[in-house]
């Protein structure tokens, strides 16, 4: 399977979707070019959905004036530093498919900027820009949140927010993540390392490996143990690729970024 950077080097004849050679570049829309980029990036990848990156690139397109703008008018107006500043000052965020008041989380901003930079690099490879406009752009580093106690009122609020997810399996998983996150004392690293064979729901604890390769037990409340038990049944429907306790729709272990982003979105 080709890596994303390798996909940027494909000649036109190997691309799928829109044929740029057969298309009048002067009338080609930004949204069409984004679709082509997504087709190439995800070509041949099974059990992977581009919904997240597509949503983030739509936000980038809106910043540039909308997907209906001609690519020739947009290409050399791109300024990723201005886009980063716009995201940091933006006063609305997303909860599921709804837009609500609030700041975008640093984790979500980082994900958007990674996708935008990747797309801008691709534009240069395809000769839409004279130079690589992402060459000197640096994506902000991963934030390092400090563990803090999770209060009961916060847990209830997060669980209520999880019910807004359009996917049943995600609602079940996120509730289990919230309950386990509270039991861990607010440490995401432990949730990432947790495996199904390290869960003892009868004794209500999970053995995890945290920073510094330190092993410890997370003791679950009855509510947390129940949430994990329900999730384990739902988890099997996603055809897991490994024994990670918390997986995504692709069937693989959630990363620290994935879990942090999930909690930040609730």
CSV table of C-alpha atoms in Angstrom, one decimal:
chain,number,residue,atom,x,y,z
A,1,UNK,CA,0.0,0.0,0.0
A,2,UNK,CA,1.4,3.4,-1.0
A,3,UNK,CA,2.1,5.9,1.6
A,4,UNK,CA,0.5,9.4,1.3
A,5,UNK,CA,3.8,11.0,0.2
A,6,UNK,CA,4.2,8.4,-2.5
A,7,UNK,CA,0.8,9.2,-3.8
A,8,UNK,CA,1.8,12.8,-4.5
A,9,UNK,CA,4.4,11.5,-7.0
A,10,UNK,CA,1.9,9.6,-9.2
A,11,UNK,CA,1.8,10.7,-12.9
A,12,UNK,CA,-1.6,12.0,-14.2
A,13,UNK,CA,-2.4,8.8,-16.0
A,14,UNK,CA,-2.5,6.9,-12.7
A,15,UNK,CA,-4.9,9.2,-10.9
A,16,UNK,CA,-8.5,8.4,-10.5
A,17,UNK,CA,-11.6,10.7,-10.6
A,18,UNK,CA,-11.2,13.9,-12.6
A,19,UNK,CA,-8.8,13.8,-15.5
A,20,UNK,CA,-6.9,17.0,-15.2
A,21,UNK,CA,-5.5,16.7,-18.8
A,22,UNK,CA,-9.0,16.5,-20.1
A,23,UNK,CA,-10.3,19.3,-17.9
A,24,UNK,CA,-10.1,23.0,-18.7
A,25,UNK,CA,-8.0,24.2,-15.7
A,26,UNK,CA,-9.5,27.7,-16.0
A,27,UNK,CA,-12.9,26.3,-15.0
A,28,UNK,CA,-11.9,23.7,-12.5
A,29,UNK,CA,-13.4,24.3,-9.1
A,30,UNK,CA,-11.6,24.1,-5.8
A,31,UNK,CA,-14.1,21.4,-4.5
A,32,UNK,CA,-13.3,19.3,-7.6
A,33,UNK,CA,-9.6,19.4,-6.9
A,34,UNK,CA,-10.2,18.5,-3.3
A,35,UNK,CA,-12.2,15.5,-4.4
A,36,UNK,CA,-9.4,14.4,-6.7
A,37,UNK,CA,-6.9,14.8,-3.8
A,38,UNK,CA,-9.0,12.7,-1.5
A,39,UNK,CA,-9.5,10.0,-4.2
A,40,UNK,CA,-5.7,9.6,-4.6
A,41,UNK,CA,-5.0,9.7,-0.9
A,42,UNK,CA,-7.5,7.0,-0.1
A,43,UNK,CA,-7.2,4.9,-3.3
A,44,UNK,CA,-6.9,1.2,-2.3
A,45,UNK,CA,-7.3,1.7,1.4
A,46,UNK,CA,-9.9,-0.6,2.9
A,47,UNK,CA,-11.9,0.1,6.1
A,48,UNK,CA,-10.8,3.7,6.0
A,49,UNK,CA,-13.2,6.6,5.7
A,50,UNK,CA,-12.1,10.1,4.4
A,51,UNK,CA,-15.1,11.8,6.2
A,52,UNK,CA,-12.9,13.6,8.8
A,53,UNK,CA,-10.3,14.9,6.3
A,54,UNK,CA,-13.0,15.9,3.8
A,55,UNK,CA,-14.8,17.9,6.6
A,56,UNK,CA,-11.5,19.6,7.5
A,57,UNK,CA,-10.6,20.5,3.9
A,58,UNK,CA,-14.1,21.9,3.5
A,59,UNK,CA,-13.3,24.3,6.3
A,60,UNK,CA,-10.1,25.2,4.5
A,61,UNK,CA,-12.1,25.7,1.2
A,62,UNK,CA,-14.5,28.0,3.0
A,63,UNK,CA,-11.6,30.0,4.4
A,64,UNK,CA,-10.4,30.5,0.8
A,65,UNK,CA,-13.8,31.8,-0.3
A,66,UNK,CA,-15.8,28.6,-1.0
A,67,UNK,CA,-15.4,25.4,-3.0
A,68,UNK,CA,-17.1,26.9,-6.1
A,69,UNK,CA,-14.1,29.2,-6.7
A,70,UNK,CA,-11.8,28.4,-9.6
A,71,UNK,CA,-8.6,26.7,-8.6
A,72,UNK,CA,-6.6,29.2,-10.8
A,73,UNK,CA,-8.0,32.1,-8.7
A,74,UNK,CA,-7.4,30.4,-5.4
A,75,UNK,CA,-4.1,28.5,-5.7
A,76,UNK,CA,-1.6,31.3,-5.2
A,77,UNK,CA,-3.7,33.1,-2.5
A,78,UNK,CA,-3.1,30.3,0.0
A,79,UNK,CA,-1.5,31.4,3.2
A,80,UNK,CA,-1.4,28.6,5.9
A,81,UNK,CA,-0.2,31.0,8.6
A,82,UNK,CA,-3.3,33.1,8.1
A,83,UNK,CA,-5.4,30.0,8.1
A,84,UNK,CA,-3.9,28.9,11.4
A,85,UNK,CA,-4.6,32.3,13.0
A,86,UNK,CA,-8.2,32.1,11.7
A,87,UNK,CA,-8.7,28.7,13.3
A,88,UNK,CA,-7.2,29.9,16.6
A,89,UNK,CA,-9.5,32.9,16.8
A,90,UNK,CA,-12.6,31.2,15.5
A,91,UNK,CA,-15.5,31.3,18.0
A,92,UNK,CA,-17.5,28.3,16.8
A,93,UNK,CA,-16.7,24.6,16.9
A,94,UNK,CA,-18.4,21.4,15.9
A,95,UNK,CA,-20.4,19.0,18.0
A,96,UNK,CA,-21.2,16.1,15.8
A,97,UNK,CA,-22.5,17.8,12.6
A,98,UNK,CA,-23.8,20.9,14.5
A,99,UNK,CA,-21.9,24.1,14.8
A,100,UNK,CA,-22.0,25.6,18.3
A,101,UNK,CA,-20.3,28.4,20.2
A,102,UNK,CA,-16.9,27.7,21.5
A,103,UNK,CA,-13.2,27.6,20.5
A,104,UNK,CA,-11.8,24.8,18.4
A,105,UNK,CA,-9.5,22.5,20.5
A,106,UNK,CA,-5.7,22.6,19.8
A,107,UNK,CA,-6.0,18.9,18.9
A,108,UNK,CA,-8.6,19.6,16.2
A,109,UNK,CA,-6.7,22.7,14.9
A,110,UNK,CA,-3.6,20.5,14.5
A,111,UNK,CA,-5.5,17.9,12.6
A,112,UNK,CA,-7.0,20.5,10.2
A,113,UNK,CA,-3.6,22.1,9.6
A,114,UNK,CA,-2.0,18.7,8.8
A,115,UNK,CA,-4.7,18.0,6.2
A,116,UNK,CA,-4.4,21.5,4.7
A,117,UNK,CA,-0.6,21.3,4.5
A,118,UNK,CA,-0.8,17.9,2.9
A,119,UNK,CA,-3.3,19.3,0.3
A,120,UNK,CA,-1.2,22.3,-0.5
A,121,UNK,CA,1.9,20.1,-1.0
A,122,UNK,CA,-0.1,18.0,-3.4
A,123,UNK,CA,-1.2,21.2,-5.3
A,124,UNK,CA,2.4,22.0,-6.0
A,125,UNK,CA,3.1,18.4,-7.2
A,126,UNK,CA,0.3,18.7,-9.6
A,127,UNK,CA,1.6,22.1,-10.9
A,128,UNK,CA,-1.3,24.2,-9.6
A,129,UNK,CA,1.1,26.4,-7.8
A,130,UNK,CA,4.5,27.7,-8.9
A,131,UNK,CA,6.1,26.9,-5.6
A,132,UNK,CA,5.4,24.8,-2.6
A,133,UNK,CA,3.3,27.2,-0.4
A,134,UNK,CA,3.6,24.8,2.5
A,135,UNK,CA,7.4,24.4,2.4
A,136,UNK,CA,8.1,26.6,5.5
A,137,UNK,CA,4.9,26.0,7.3
A,138,UNK,CA,5.2,24.3,10.7
A,139,UNK,CA,2.2,22.5,12.2
A,140,UNK,CA,1.8,23.3,16.0
A,141,UNK,CA,3.2,20.5,18.2
A,142,UNK,CA,0.9,18.2,20.0
A,143,UNK,CA,-0.5,19.9,23.2
A,144,UNK,CA,0.5,18.1,26.4
A,145,UNK,CA,-2.5,18.4,28.8
A,146,UNK,CA,-1.8,17.8,32.5
A,147,UNK,CA,-3.9,15.2,34.2
A,148,UNK,CA,-6.7,16.6,36.4
A,149,UNK,CA,-9.5,15.1,38.3
A,150,UNK,CA,-12.7,14.5,36.3
A,151,UNK,CA,-15.7,15.6,38.3
A,152,UNK,CA,-19.1,13.7,38.3
A,153,UNK,CA,-20.9,16.7,36.7
A,154,UNK,CA,-18.3,16.7,33.9
A,155,UNK,CA,-18.8,13.0,33.3
A,156,UNK,CA,-22.6,13.5,33.1
A,157,UNK,CA,-22.1,16.4,30.7
A,158,UNK,CA,-19.7,14.4,28.5
A,159,UNK,CA,-21.9,11.3,28.4
A,160,UNK,CA,-24.9,13.5,27.4
A,161,UNK,CA,-22.7,15.0,24.6
A,162,UNK,CA,-21.7,11.5,23.4
A,163,UNK,CA,-25.4,10.8,22.7
A,164,UNK,CA,-25.2,13.3,19.8
A,165,UNK,CA,-22.9,11.1,17.7
A,166,UNK,CA,-24.7,9.8,14.6
A,167,UNK,CA,-23.0,6.4,14.9
A,168,UNK,CA,-24.3,3.9,17.5
A,169,UNK,CA,-21.0,2.2,17.9
A,170,UNK,CA,-19.3,5.5,18.5
A,171,UNK,CA,-21.8,6.5,21.2
A,172,UNK,CA,-21.1,3.2,23.0
A,173,UNK,CA,-17.4,3.5,22.7
A,174,UNK,CA,-17.2,7.2,23.7
A,175,UNK,CA,-19.2,6.5,26.9
A,176,UNK,CA,-16.8,3.7,27.8
A,177,UNK,CA,-13.8,6.1,27.1
A,178,UNK,CA,-15.3,8.8,29.3
A,179,UNK,CA,-15.9,6.4,32.2
A,180,UNK,CA,-12.5,4.9,31.9
A,181,UNK,CA,-10.9,8.3,31.5
A,182,UNK,CA,-12.4,9.4,34.8
A,183,UNK,CA,-11.2,6.2,36.5
A,184,UNK,CA,-7.6,6.8,35.1
A,185,UNK,CA,-7.4,10.2,36.8
A,186,UNK,CA,-7.5,12.0,33.5
A,187,UNK,CA,-4.6,10.2,31.8
A,188,UNK,CA,-5.1,9.5,28.1
A,189,UNK,CA,-1.9,7.4,27.8
A,190,UNK,CA,-3.3,4.6,29.8
A,191,UNK,CA,-6.4,4.4,27.7
A,192,UNK,CA,-4.3,4.2,24.5
A,193,UNK,CA,-2.3,1.3,25.9
A,194,UNK,CA,-5.3,-0.7,27.3
A,195,UNK,CA,-5.9,-4.1,25.7
A,196,UNK,CA,-8.9,-6.3,26.0
A,197,UNK,CA,-6.9,-9.1,27.6
A,198,UNK,CA,-5.8,-6.7,30.3
A,199,UNK,CA,-9.4,-6.0,31.4
A,200,UNK,CA,-10.8,-7.9,34.3
A,201,UNK,CA,-14.4,-6.7,34.6
A,202,UNK,CA,-15.3,-9.2,37.3
A,203,UNK,CA,-12.6,-7.5,39.5
A,204,UNK,CA,-13.3,-4.2,37.8
A,205,UNK,CA,-9.8,-3.1,36.8
A,206,UNK,CA,-7.7,-2.7,33.7
A,207,UNK,CA,-3.9,-3.0,33.6
A,208,UNK,CA,-2.3,-0.3,31.5
A,209,UNK,CA,1.2,0.9,30.6
A,210,UNK,CA,1.8,4.6,31.0
A,211,UNK,CA,4.6,7.1,30.5
A,212,UNK,CA,8.0,5.8,31.5
A,213,UNK,CA,6.8,2.2,30.8
A,214,UNK,CA,5.1,2.1,34.2
A,215,UNK,CA,2.4,-0.5,34.6
A,216,UNK,CA,-0.5,0.3,36.9
A,217,UNK,CA,-4.1,-0.8,37.4
A,218,UNK,CA,-7.1,1.4,36.7
A,219,UNK,CA,-9.9,0.6,39.0
A,220,UNK,CA,-13.4,0.9,37.5
A,221,UNK,CA,-16.6,2.0,39.1
A,222,UNK,CA,-19.7,-0.2,38.5
A,223,UNK,CA,-20.9,2.3,35.9
A,224,UNK,CA,-17.5,2.3,34.2
A,225,UNK,CA,-17.3,-1.5,34.2
A,226,UNK,CA,-20.8,-1.7,32.7
A,227,UNK,CA,-19.9,0.8,30.0
A,228,UNK,CA,-16.7,-1.2,29.0
A,229,UNK,CA,-18.7,-4.4,29.0
A,230,UNK,CA,-21.3,-3.0,26.6
A,231,UNK,CA,-18.5,-1.5,24.4
A,232,UNK,CA,-16.7,-4.9,24.2
A,233,UNK,CA,-19.8,-6.4,22.6
A,234,UNK,CA,-20.2,-3.6,20.1
A,235,UNK,CA,-16.4,-3.6,19.4
A,236,UNK,CA,-16.6,-7.0,17.7
A,237,UNK,CA,-18.9,-5.6,15.0
A,238,UNK,CA,-16.1,-3.4,13.8
A,239,UNK,CA,-13.9,-6.4,12.9
A,240,UNK,CA,-10.9,-5.4,15.1
A,241,UNK,CA,-7.4,-5.7,13.6
A,242,UNK,CA,-5.7,-6.0,17.0
A,243,UNK,CA,-6.5,-6.5,20.7
A,244,UNK,CA,-6.6,-2.8,21.6
A,245,UNK,CA,-9.5,-2.0,24.0
A,246,UNK,CA,-10.4,1.3,22.2
A,247,UNK,CA,-10.5,1.2,18.4
A,248,UNK,CA,-11.8,3.4,15.6
A,249,UNK,CA,-14.1,2.6,12.7
A,250,UNK,CA,-11.1,1.3,10.9
A,251,UNK,CA,-10.7,-1.5,13.5
A,252,UNK,CA,-7.3,-0.3,14.8
A,253,UNK,CA,-6.1,1.1,18.1
A,254,UNK,CA,-7.0,4.7,18.8
A,255,UNK,CA,-3.9,7.0,19.2
A,256,UNK,CA,-3.4,9.5,21.9
A,257,UNK,CA,-4.4,12.2,19.4
A,258,UNK,CA,-7.6,10.2,18.6
A,259,UNK,CA,-8.7,9.8,22.2
A,260,UNK,CA,-7.8,13.4,23.1
A,261,UNK,CA,-9.7,14.6,20.0
A,262,UNK,CA,-12.7,12.5,20.9
A,263,UNK,CA,-12.8,14.0,24.4
A,264,UNK,CA,-12.3,17.5,23.1
A,265,UNK,CA,-15.1,17.2,20.6
A,266,UNK,CA,-17.7,16.2,23.3
